[in-house]
GROMACS .gro file of C-alpha atoms in nm:
model
  203
    1MET     CA    1   0.491  -0.788  -0.631
    2ILE     CA    2   0.181  -0.572  -0.595
    3PHE     CA    3  -0.129  -0.652  -0.396
    4GLY     CA    4  -0.404  -0.405  -0.484
    5ALA     CA    5  -0.292  -0.351  -0.842
    6GLY     CA    6  -0.647  -0.329  -0.972
    7SER     CA    7  -0.738   0.010  -0.829
    8GLY     CA    8  -0.617   0.340  -0.691
    9VAL     CA    9  -0.251   0.372  -0.603
   10GLY     CA   10  -0.189   0.017  -0.722
   11VAL     CA   11  -0.289   0.105  -1.078
   12GLU     CA   12  -0.055   0.404  -1.077
   13LEU     CA   13   0.230   0.194  -0.940
   14VAL     CA   14   0.188  -0.076  -1.202
   15ALA     CA   15   0.209   0.185  -1.476
   16LEU     CA   16   0.545   0.301  -1.338
   17ALA     CA   17   0.698  -0.026  -1.227
   18ALA     CA   18   0.610  -0.237  -1.532
   19GLN     CA   19   0.830  -0.010  -1.744
   20GLU     CA   20   1.135  -0.078  -1.529
   21ARG     CA   21   1.123  -0.427  -1.376
   22PRO     CA   22   0.925  -0.752  -1.374
   23VAL     CA   23   0.597  -0.712  -1.187
   24VAL     CA   24   0.377  -0.982  -1.034
   25ALA     CA   25   0.022  -0.895  -0.930
   26LEU     CA   26  -0.263  -1.081  -0.763
   27ILE     CA   27  -0.593  -0.966  -0.915
   28ARG     CA   28  -0.946  -1.085  -0.844
   29ASN     CA   29  -1.121  -0.923  -1.143
   30PRO     CA   30  -1.062  -1.123  -1.467
   31GLU     CA   31  -1.098  -0.816  -1.692
   32GLN     CA   32  -0.843  -0.621  -1.490
   33ALA     CA   33  -0.616  -0.924  -1.499
   34GLU     CA   34  -0.621  -0.930  -1.879
   35THR     CA   35  -0.546  -0.558  -1.896
   36LEU     CA   36  -0.243  -0.605  -1.673
   37ARG     CA   37  -0.121  -0.905  -1.871
   38ALA     CA   38  -0.137  -0.693  -2.186
   39ALA     CA   39   0.092  -0.445  -2.010
   40GLY     CA   40   0.349  -0.716  -1.943
   41VAL     CA   41   0.257  -0.795  -1.582
   42THR     CA   42   0.265  -1.153  -1.454
   43VAL     CA   43  -0.085  -1.192  -1.312
   44ILE     CA   44  -0.231  -1.448  -1.076
   45THR     CA   45  -0.609  -1.435  -1.081
   46GLY     CA   46  -0.716  -1.480  -0.723
   47ASP     CA   47  -0.802  -1.324  -0.390
   48ALA     CA   48  -0.570  -1.180  -0.126
   49LEU     CA   49  -0.784  -1.350   0.138
   50ASN     CA   50  -0.719  -1.694  -0.013
   51PRO     CA   51  -0.404  -1.858   0.132
   52GLU     CA   52  -0.343  -2.069  -0.180
   53ASP     CA   53  -0.363  -1.767  -0.411
   54VAL     CA   54  -0.128  -1.559  -0.197
   55LEU     CA   55   0.115  -1.852  -0.170
   56GLN     CA   56   0.117  -1.894  -0.547
   57ALA     CA   57   0.184  -1.525  -0.598
   58CYS     CA   58   0.473  -1.525  -0.351
   59GLN     CA   59   0.627  -1.838  -0.501
   60ILE     CA   60   0.609  -1.697  -0.853
   61ALA     CA   61   0.756  -1.363  -0.745
   62GLY     CA   62   1.045  -1.536  -0.568
   63ALA     CA   63   1.248  -1.461  -0.258
   64ASP     CA   64   1.409  -1.149  -0.407
   65ALA     CA   65   1.075  -0.976  -0.462
   66GLN     CA   66   0.976  -0.653  -0.296
   67ILE     CA   67   0.613  -0.664  -0.188
   68VAL     CA   68   0.389  -0.359  -0.203
   69SER     CA   69   0.039  -0.378  -0.057
   70THR     CA   70  -0.204  -0.099  -0.134
   71LEU     CA   71  -0.509  -0.299  -0.027
   72GLY     CA   72  -0.775  -0.077   0.124
   73GLY     CA   73  -1.134   0.025   0.154
   74LYS     CA   74  -1.257  -0.294   0.317
   75LEU     CA   75  -1.275  -0.431   0.668
   76SER     CA   76  -1.054  -0.719   0.551
   77ASP     CA   77  -0.745  -0.496   0.538
   78TYR     CA   78  -0.589  -0.658   0.842
   79THR     CA   79  -0.680  -1.016   0.750
   80ALA     CA   80  -0.545  -0.988   0.397
   81ASN     CA   81  -0.226  -0.806   0.491
   82ARG     CA   82  -0.159  -1.045   0.777
   83LEU     CA   83  -0.185  -1.334   0.532
   84ILE     CA   84   0.052  -1.160   0.292
   85VAL     CA   85   0.309  -1.096   0.566
   86ASP     CA   86   0.290  -1.453   0.698
   87THR     CA   87   0.318  -1.603   0.350
   88ALA     CA   88   0.610  -1.379   0.259
   89GLU     CA   89   0.797  -1.502   0.567
   90LYS     CA   90   0.728  -1.865   0.480
   91THR     CA   91   0.849  -1.825   0.121
   92GLY     CA   92   1.166  -1.633   0.207
   93ILE     CA   93   1.063  -1.290   0.083
   94ARG     CA   94   1.237  -1.026   0.292
   95GLN     CA   95   1.090  -0.683   0.209
   96MET     CA   96   0.742  -0.527   0.217
   97LEU     CA   97   0.610  -0.174   0.182
   98LEU     CA   98   0.259  -0.121   0.320
   99VAL     CA   99   0.037   0.170   0.218
  100THR     CA  100  -0.216   0.263   0.487
  101SER     CA  101  -0.342   0.614   0.568
  102ILE     CA  102  -0.295   0.913   0.791
  103GLY     CA  103  -0.461   0.838   1.123
  104CYS     CA  104  -0.313   0.491   1.157
  105GLY     CA  105  -0.103   0.379   1.449
  106ASN     CA  106   0.031   0.657   1.667
  107SER     CA  107  -0.134   0.920   1.447
  108TRP     CA  108  -0.483   0.807   1.554
  109PRO     CA  109  -0.518   1.087   1.815
  110THR     CA  110  -0.473   1.347   1.541
  111LEU     CA  111  -0.795   1.242   1.365
  112SER     CA  112  -1.104   1.450   1.433
  113ASP     CA  113  -1.406   1.287   1.595
  114ARG     CA  114  -1.587   1.325   1.264
  115ALA     CA  115  -1.311   1.142   1.078
  116LYS     CA  116  -1.306   0.864   1.336
  117GLN     CA  117  -1.680   0.815   1.292
  118ALA     CA  118  -1.658   0.824   0.912
  119PHE     CA  119  -1.369   0.585   0.848
  120GLY     CA  120  -1.228   0.498   1.188
  121GLN     CA  121  -1.300   0.126   1.155
  122ALA     CA  122  -1.096   0.101   0.836
  123VAL     CA  123  -0.813   0.300   0.995
  124ARG     CA  124  -0.808   0.065   1.293
  125GLU     CA  125  -0.788  -0.235   1.057
  126LYS     CA  126  -0.496  -0.073   0.877
  127SER     CA  127  -0.330  -0.001   1.212
  128LEU     CA  128  -0.347  -0.370   1.299
  129ALA     CA  129  -0.186  -0.451   0.963
  130GLU     CA  130   0.092  -0.203   1.036
  131SER     CA  131   0.161  -0.365   1.372
  132TRP     CA  132   0.165  -0.715   1.224
  133LEU     CA  133   0.417  -0.609   0.961
  134GLN     CA  134   0.635  -0.419   1.209
  135THR     CA  135   0.660  -0.722   1.436
  136SER     CA  136   0.740  -0.962   1.152
  137THR     CA  137   1.083  -1.069   1.032
  138LEU     CA  138   1.047  -0.863   0.713
  139ALA     CA  139   1.226  -0.540   0.637
  140TRP     CA  140   0.931  -0.300   0.629
  141CYS     CA  141   0.832   0.050   0.529
  142ILE     CA  142   0.492   0.206   0.604
  143LEU     CA  143   0.351   0.490   0.396
  144ARG     CA  144   0.050   0.685   0.525
  145PRO     CA  145  -0.084   0.912   0.249
  146GLY     CA  146  -0.335   1.186   0.316
  147GLY     CA  147  -0.670   1.211   0.139
  148LEU     CA  148  -0.619   1.046  -0.199
  149MET     CA  149  -0.699   1.230  -0.522
  150ASN     CA  150  -0.691   1.140  -0.890
  151GLY     CA  151  -0.497   1.337  -1.148
  152GLU     CA  152  -0.142   1.371  -1.274
  153ALA     CA  153   0.143   1.378  -1.025
  154THR     CA  154   0.238   1.727  -0.908
  155GLY     CA  155   0.585   1.625  -0.792
  156LYS     CA  156   0.529   1.836  -0.481
  157ALA     CA  157   0.427   1.571  -0.228
  158HIS     CA  158   0.661   1.533   0.069
  159LEU     CA  159   0.738   1.253   0.310
  160ILE     CA  160   0.680   1.364   0.668
  161GLN     CA  161   0.765   1.193   0.997
  162THR     CA  162   0.567   1.424   1.223
  163GLU     CA  163   0.195   1.497   1.259
  164ALA     CA  164   0.050   1.566   0.914
  165HIS     CA  165  -0.284   1.620   0.746
  166GLY     CA  166  -0.369   1.701   0.388
  167ARG     CA  167  -0.420   1.553   0.046
  168VAL     CA  168  -0.208   1.385  -0.215
  169ARG     CA  169  -0.256   1.248  -0.564
  170ARG     CA  170  -0.238   0.876  -0.615
  171ALA     CA  171   0.021   0.924  -0.889
  172ASP     CA  172   0.251   1.101  -0.643
  173VAL     CA  173   0.211   0.818  -0.393
  174ALA     CA  174   0.322   0.574  -0.663
  175LEU     CA  175   0.626   0.790  -0.742
  176HIS     CA  176   0.732   0.789  -0.379
  177ILE     CA  177   0.683   0.414  -0.350
  178ARG     CA  178   0.908   0.363  -0.651
  179GLN     CA  179   1.174   0.589  -0.499
  180LEU     CA  180   1.161   0.424  -0.158
  181LEU     CA  181   1.198   0.078  -0.308
  182ALA     CA  182   1.479   0.184  -0.539
  183THR     CA  183   1.687   0.357  -0.272
  184GLY     CA  184   1.610   0.133   0.024
  185ALA     CA  185   1.622   0.443   0.243
  186GLY     CA  186   1.281   0.385   0.400
  187TRP     CA  187   1.321   0.044   0.560
  188GLY     CA  188   1.217   0.055   0.923
  189GLU     CA  189   1.047   0.393   0.881
  190VAL     CA  190   0.690   0.525   0.891
  191TYR     CA  191   0.608   0.821   0.669
  192ALA     CA  192   0.307   1.040   0.614
  193LEU     CA  193   0.273   1.177   0.261
  194CYS     CA  194   0.095   1.505   0.181
  195ASP     CA  195   0.101   1.776  -0.083
  196ALA     CA  196   0.052   2.130   0.046
  197SER     CA  197  -0.009   2.256  -0.307
  198LEU     CA  198  -0.346   2.074  -0.310
  199GLU     CA  199  -0.496   2.265  -0.019
  200GLY     CA  200  -0.841   2.387  -0.113
  201GLU     CA  201  -0.892   2.135  -0.393
  202ARG     CA  202  -1.181   1.893  -0.373
  203PHE     CA  203  -1.138   1.518  -0.370
   0.00000   0.00000   0.00000
């Protein structure tokens, strides 16, 4: 089940996952919803901030679902992800992978003052979401990609568990999400994700 399937990493993940397994997505935009339905995705048209919509999505996905949340770019990151985590617990779902960003949680001190001023509020919201998930009853994995870029996957992005900065393509993030979910190797872990081959390229 994907929250955030209408943009960014979520779009890339849908393109991969829908070829391999049933996918449920909660989408607010009706046009995007129709596009996903045409691709074979089970779509609930609604808002991740609406408890009834999130409940419906979790019930349709079922207890064996793996949740992926790529929600971002708004100050509602924490509120929406907290609702998703709480609803997953209530409906018996056991696994969730959360995509946040470098600078979240214990990596906050590594951000420059300029970065903190530019997008620090969003990072703090994402950090709260990370904490809420980590202290839930769900099996969790947190993925913190670097600066996100469009384009085809390079296949050169690496998971890192130490201080990291850099860039990564959204398609590579989706590939790593798919691998982490398939292997189950990432539960209980926090990873940064960067691609050294993109140094010098513009966003």
